[in-house]
Structures are given as C-alpha cells and as structure tokens.
C-alpha cells in the first residue's frame, strides 16, 4: 500500500465540528457588514504577479519571500496565489470602473496564501475578511472602520482587544523622515540584524516593525515620524482621535506603528489581543490614498482593514451549543416498509417548513438509530414505525431536555420546533 497523501504543510482542513464556529462567525459578519452598508466583492484567488509587486512593494516580507508564484505553462504568464485582498479589490474596482458611480463601501472574505513558517496563528493558507472604502478622503471613514471593528469584537464577545493607532503622514513627510532614520541607523549598522541591514537603504521604515528585541532597543532613541508630519496629516489624525473619543473608543497612539505593506499613508491601526502570544494582531488597516493610482487607476483616496479569521476564532469561546446553526432540528428514525415511505414524506414536509431534518439512511434497529439521533445533536427524534404510519402519527422525543415523548402529526412537529427555536421563521 502506498503511503496516504496529506494536506500541504501550513494549510488546514476545517472539520465539521469546527466549521460550526466558522459558520457562526460568517453569519455574524455578514449582518454586521450590512448594517454599515458594505457590499461583497468576490475576486479570483490567482492574479498576475505584477499586481502584488506593484501594490505591496518589492521590499516587503510578502513579495520578497512569501508569495506562491508560478508560471502558467500553457501561456507563460507569471501568476501568484493572492497573499492579501486589497490589491485584487483595487484592481477589480479599476477594471470595472466602479468609482464612476461614486465612492464604494466593499468587503471581501476568503483564503490568502503566504509561504511563512507555520506556527500557532500563522499558516500558509489562512483566511481574512477585509473591508475597503474607496473614494472617501475624510477621517470620518477611518473612524467608521475602527468603530465598526469595536462593535464586532463586542458581537463576538472577544473583548478586551487593544487598539493602537498611528499616522504615516504624506509622501513628503515620509521622505524627510526616511532620510533622518537612515542617518540615525547608519551609526549602528554593526548592531542591526541581517534583515534590518538589507532594508536600511531600500525600506528603512519597515525596520520599525522589527520583531528583534535588540533592534527594538536601538529604535528607542530613533527619530520619530511624528516630528516630521505635515499639517494636513496632523489635522486628519486629530479629527480621527476626536471622533474616537466622542464614541468612547479607547486607543493608544503608537508612533512606531508601520504596516507590513508599503502602500499605507496617514492613518494606520492595529487591534491586538494579549491572549494570543506572539501572533496577537487580529486586525490591521489604515489609509492608502496612493494605491489606486499606483495600480493604474484615476487617483482616488481609500482606506480599509483586514482581519485574520483563524486568530479571531481562537479568541471566541468554545461554548458548546452556541455555534449550533448547522445542527439538525429533527432526526427521523423509521422501521418498516410503510414507515419508511411515511418518514420520507414527513422529512420533506418539515424541510418545506424550514425545519432542519436528517432522515436516517439505511436500515437498523430502533436502538441503533436512536444513538445516531442523539449523536447528531438534533433537538428531537421523530420515531416512525408501521403502526404510527398507519394513522399518520409520529412519536416525537425531545433529546436535549427531560420532557415526555408525545404523539403528534406532521404540522404539530414544526410548531414544536419553532417553540424551542424561536429564531425559525
Ligand atoms: P504579521 O506581522 O503577524 O505577519 P502582517 O502585517 O503580515 O501580520 P497583514 O498583512 O496586515 O498581516 O494581515 C492582516 C491580518 O491577517 C493580520 O493582522 C493577521 O491577523 C492575519 N494574518 C496575516 N498573516 C497571517 C498568517 N500567515 N496566518 C494567519 N493569519 C495571518
Ligand atoms: Mg506577515
């Protein structure tokens, strides 16, 4: 026998027990996004490699070493599995001229691919929900994004999550700062690690994001971008803070906050949980006014954020019985020829009513079927023998509470299910 084939390292199966939780999360965010007026955009998982090089920047972790890139041997095109969603969103918005009708509130969700070292909270295929507001310039939309995140953490019951905000200013202020930072760090080249040394002249701002404690120590006395900020960026940042304060959203200002991607300007923010160890950032975003033009569109301001679904799910409690949206309401147990015919009829009738039903497949003694009913997580077992089928009655046995078994007809079952599960229509 040949050895069994396994999933690709760093890429996970999501098994039914766990996917109940995913389903609960997805239902929650769909409603949450709708309440803020965001609409779904679905793009392919594969794009031209150039899209990511141009948008994310060639001197970034992602483009330097994390992309799954391959040649399409049929036509020689160089393609990449998307490592993030903003580039595709911007490409689609330009390609379909979506801004023609005015600014857009959009969201996407799905798998992303990065060739990283797999560990808890860091995978090679992981999932993000991303929100993008394109064509909006004011700080009120930056604030909307942060405020809607705060609401989501409450909805999912994963508070406390810390908010850090910062600003990167405009391109000119960053250019001035860049020179000052290089100047400072050049005095310590021998103390920089390999990554930092390599970035010193190509992308020095990324050094601020270094996870190396020795480098972080050096940065304590480094010049601060805040001191080079332009007036307009400063005013933008002040307004954002005012709105957050008025809405009662707590934050800390982190002057060293830079995003892993090159395309950000002005507002940057991160939501961090202290319960996840090193992989504590569950959501990150900010403003990227230059990106649309950089990808070839007519210049337009924009901002957005993306959250890592695996990290958020890890924060959600494993409360049995809460994420049960996909469990059946009724498990139909049947024995006998006439009973089986009636069982089919009952099951289809209940599904017409929106009741979730598993019809026992195959034969088997009642006892074995009842065990399966119990294991399915259903609220009720509907028991049908030939005697019941004769009179079109069903013995309905509650499985999750010590109530009595009752003899009912089809219509009564759907009424009873609704009584214990009032969310049913
Ligand atoms: P990190 O510093 O942890 O590598 P990042 O800056 O690369 O994060 P972003 O590109 O901003 O992350 O992605 C947004 C969010 O997506 C992150 O805050 C995180 O929650 C999640 N995320 C990013 N990479 C991974 C991964 N490899 N596995 C799981 N989640 C991830
Ligand atoms: Mg990363």
PDB file of N, CA, C and O in Angstrom, residues 1 3-4 9 14 43 45 57 108 126 137 144 189-190 193 238 254 282 291 302 329 331 344 356-357 402-403 424:
ATOM      1  N   UNK A   1       0.855  -1.192   0.000  1.00  0.00           N
ATOM      2  CA  UNK A   1       0.000   0.000   0.000  1.00  0.00           C
ATOM      3  C   UNK A   1       0.889   1.239   0.000  1.00  0.00           C
ATOM      4  O   UNK A   1       1.848   1.335   0.754  1.00  0.00           O
ATOM      5  N   UNK A   3       1.839   5.193   0.771  1.00  0.00           N
ATOM      6  CA  UNK A   3       1.516   5.995   1.950  1.00  0.00           C
ATOM      7  C   UNK A   3       0.440   7.024   1.596  1.00  0.00           C
ATOM      8  O   UNK A   3       0.325   7.458   0.459  1.00  0.00           O
ATOM      9  N   UNK A   4      -0.352   7.356   2.635  1.00  0.00           N
ATOM     10  CA  UNK A   4      -1.501   8.246   2.404  1.00  0.00           C
ATOM     11  C   UNK A   4      -1.041   9.661   2.083  1.00  0.00           C
ATOM     12  O   UNK A   4      -0.017  10.113   2.596  1.00  0.00           O
ATOM     13  N   UNK A   9       1.638  21.331   4.033  1.00  0.00           N
ATOM     14  CA  UNK A   9       2.052  21.918   5.314  1.00  0.00           C
ATOM     15  C   UNK A   9       1.575  23.371   5.439  1.00  0.00           C
ATOM     16  O   UNK A   9       1.711  24.168   4.508  1.00  0.00           O
ATOM     17  N   UNK A  14     -10.787  22.312   7.670  1.00  0.00           N
ATOM     18  CA  UNK A  14     -11.684  22.791   8.729  1.00  0.00           C
ATOM     19  C   UNK A  14     -12.805  21.770   8.837  1.00  0.00           C
ATOM     20  O   UNK A  14     -13.643  21.658   7.957  1.00  0.00           O
ATOM     21  N   UNK A  43     -13.311  38.159  -5.831  1.00  0.00           N
ATOM     22  CA  UNK A  43     -12.308  38.178  -6.895  1.00  0.00           C
ATOM     23  C   UNK A  43     -11.615  36.820  -6.945  1.00  0.00           C
ATOM     24  O   UNK A  43     -11.681  36.049  -5.990  1.00  0.00           O
ATOM     25  N   UNK A  45      -8.723  33.875  -6.756  1.00  0.00           N
ATOM     26  CA  UNK A  45      -7.613  33.708  -5.803  1.00  0.00           C
ATOM     27  C   UNK A  45      -6.255  33.800  -6.501  1.00  0.00           C
ATOM     28  O   UNK A  45      -5.228  33.844  -5.831  1.00  0.00           O
ATOM     29  N   UNK A  57       4.705  46.230  -2.865  1.00  0.00           N
ATOM     30  CA  UNK A  57       6.056  46.788  -2.823  1.00  0.00           C
ATOM     31  C   UNK A  57       7.082  45.682  -2.836  1.00  0.00           C
ATOM     32  O   UNK A  57       6.899  44.649  -2.183  1.00  0.00           O
ATOM     33  N   UNK A 108     -14.518  41.812   1.272  1.00  0.00           N
ATOM     34  CA  UNK A 108     -14.232  40.511   0.676  1.00  0.00           C
ATOM     35  C   UNK A 108     -13.926  39.561   1.816  1.00  0.00           C
ATOM     36  O   UNK A 108     -13.621  39.988   2.941  1.00  0.00           O
ATOM     37  N   UNK A 126      -4.441  30.961   5.039  1.00  0.00           N
ATOM     38  CA  UNK A 126      -5.233  31.473   6.150  1.00  0.00           C
ATOM     39  C   UNK A 126      -6.365  32.292   5.542  1.00  0.00           C
ATOM     40  O   UNK A 126      -6.447  32.434   4.327  1.00  0.00           O
ATOM     41  N   UNK A 137     -12.162  60.564   1.427  1.00  0.00           N
ATOM     42  CA  UNK A 137     -10.910  61.187   1.846  1.00  0.00           C
ATOM     43  C   UNK A 137     -10.870  61.519   3.331  1.00  0.00           C
ATOM     44  O   UNK A 137      -9.805  61.578   3.935  1.00  0.00           O
ATOM     45  N   UNK A 144     -14.997  55.358  11.041  1.00  0.00           N
ATOM     46  CA  UNK A 144     -16.062  54.358  10.840  1.00  0.00           C
ATOM     47  C   UNK A 144     -15.477  52.943  10.909  1.00  0.00           C
ATOM     48  O   UNK A 144     -16.039  52.048  11.537  1.00  0.00           O
ATOM     49  N   UNK A 189      25.049  50.294  12.212  1.00  0.00           N
ATOM     50  CA  UNK A 189      24.911  49.179  11.248  1.00  0.00           C
ATOM     51  C   UNK A 189      25.418  47.862  11.818  1.00  0.00           C
ATOM     52  O   UNK A 189      24.827  46.811  11.567  1.00  0.00           O
ATOM     53  N   UNK A 190      26.488  47.915  12.608  1.00  0.00           N
ATOM     54  CA  UNK A 190      27.034  46.652  13.124  1.00  0.00           C
ATOM     55  C   UNK A 190      26.080  45.991  14.113  1.00  0.00           C
ATOM     56  O   UNK A 190      26.170  44.796  14.365  1.00  0.00           O
ATOM     57  N   UNK A 193      20.378  43.546  12.603  1.00  0.00           N
ATOM     58  CA  UNK A 193      20.394  42.179  12.093  1.00  0.00           C
ATOM     59  C   UNK A 193      20.374  42.202  10.562  1.00  0.00           C
ATOM     60  O   UNK A 193      20.295  43.266   9.950  1.00  0.00           O
ATOM     61  N   UNK A 238      -5.799  64.266  14.161  1.00  0.00           N
ATOM     62  CA  UNK A 238      -6.511  64.871  15.299  1.00  0.00           C
ATOM     63  C   UNK A 238      -8.012  64.618  15.191  1.00  0.00           C
ATOM     64  O   UNK A 238      -8.673  64.267  16.168  1.00  0.00           O
ATOM     65  N   UNK A 254       0.646  54.817  18.900  1.00  0.00           N
ATOM     66  CA  UNK A 254       1.932  54.128  18.762  1.00  0.00           C
ATOM     67  C   UNK A 254       2.702  54.788  17.619  1.00  0.00           C
ATOM     68  O   UNK A 254       2.424  54.547  16.456  1.00  0.00           O
ATOM     69  N   UNK A 282      -4.990  40.854  15.493  1.00  0.00           N
ATOM     70  CA  UNK A 282      -6.117  40.169  14.842  1.00  0.00           C
ATOM     71  C   UNK A 282      -6.669  40.974  13.680  1.00  0.00           C
ATOM     72  O   UNK A 282      -7.399  40.446  12.852  1.00  0.00           O
ATOM     73  N   UNK A 291      -2.655  54.168  -3.589  1.00  0.00           N
ATOM     74  CA  UNK A 291      -2.624  52.827  -4.214  1.00  0.00           C
ATOM     75  C   UNK A 291      -3.386  52.738  -5.530  1.00  0.00           C
ATOM     76  O   UNK A 291      -2.927  52.113  -6.484  1.00  0.00           O
ATOM     77  N   UNK A 302      -8.508  56.211  -0.341  1.00  0.00           N
ATOM     78  CA  UNK A 302      -9.133  54.964   0.105  1.00  0.00           C
ATOM     79  C   UNK A 302      -8.579  54.551   1.458  1.00  0.00           C
ATOM     80  O   UNK A 302      -7.470  54.957   1.838  1.00  0.00           O
ATOM     81  N   UNK A 329     -32.582  19.998  13.488  1.00  0.00           N
ATOM     82  CA  UNK A 329     -33.635  20.137  14.497  1.00  0.00           C
ATOM     83  C   UNK A 329     -34.227  18.766  14.828  1.00  0.00           C
ATOM     84  O   UNK A 329     -34.511  18.477  15.973  1.00  0.00           O
ATOM     85  N   UNK A 331     -34.197  14.437  13.927  1.00  0.00           N
ATOM     86  CA  UNK A 331     -33.615  13.238  13.310  1.00  0.00           C
ATOM     87  C   UNK A 331     -34.741  12.231  13.185  1.00  0.00           C
ATOM     88  O   UNK A 331     -35.355  11.850  14.185  1.00  0.00           O
ATOM     89  N   UNK A 344     -40.114   9.524   4.728  1.00  0.00           N
ATOM     90  CA  UNK A 344     -39.700  10.420   3.639  1.00  0.00           C
ATOM     91  C   UNK A 344     -40.653  11.610   3.525  1.00  0.00           C
ATOM     92  O   UNK A 344     -40.231  12.754   3.371  1.00  0.00           O
ATOM     93  N   UNK A 356     -34.721  21.844   9.956  1.00  0.00           N
ATOM     94  CA  UNK A 356     -33.544  21.074   9.504  1.00  0.00           C
ATOM     95  C   UNK A 356     -33.699  19.617   9.927  1.00  0.00           C
ATOM     96  O   UNK A 356     -33.819  19.333  11.117  1.00  0.00           O
ATOM     97  N   UNK A 357     -33.662  18.732   8.954  1.00  0.00           N
ATOM     98  CA  UNK A 357     -34.002  17.336   9.213  1.00  0.00           C
ATOM     99  C   UNK A 357     -32.916  16.406   8.698  1.00  0.00           C
ATOM    100  O   UNK A 357     -32.421  16.575   7.585  1.00  0.00           O
ATOM    101  N   UNK A 402     -35.527  16.786  29.596  1.00  0.00           N
ATOM    102  CA  UNK A 402     -36.185  15.586  30.113  1.00  0.00           C
ATOM    103  C   UNK A 402     -37.694  15.548  29.863  1.00  0.00           C
ATOM    104  O   UNK A 402     -38.412  14.900  30.603  1.00  0.00           O
ATOM    105  N   UNK A 403     -38.190  16.205  28.797  1.00  0.00           N
ATOM    106  CA  UNK A 403     -39.639  16.224  28.573  1.00  0.00           C
ATOM    107  C   UNK A 403     -40.140  14.874  28.047  1.00  0.00           C
ATOM    108  O   UNK A 403     -39.374  14.057  27.561  1.00  0.00           O
ATOM    109  N   UNK A 424     -36.462  30.524  14.234  1.00  0.00           N
ATOM    110  CA  UNK A 424     -37.014  29.973  12.981  1.00  0.00           C
ATOM    111  C   UNK A 424     -38.187  30.825  12.531  1.00  0.00           C
ATOM    112  O   UNK A 424     -38.970  31.275  13.348  1.00  0.00           O
TER     113      UNK A 424
END
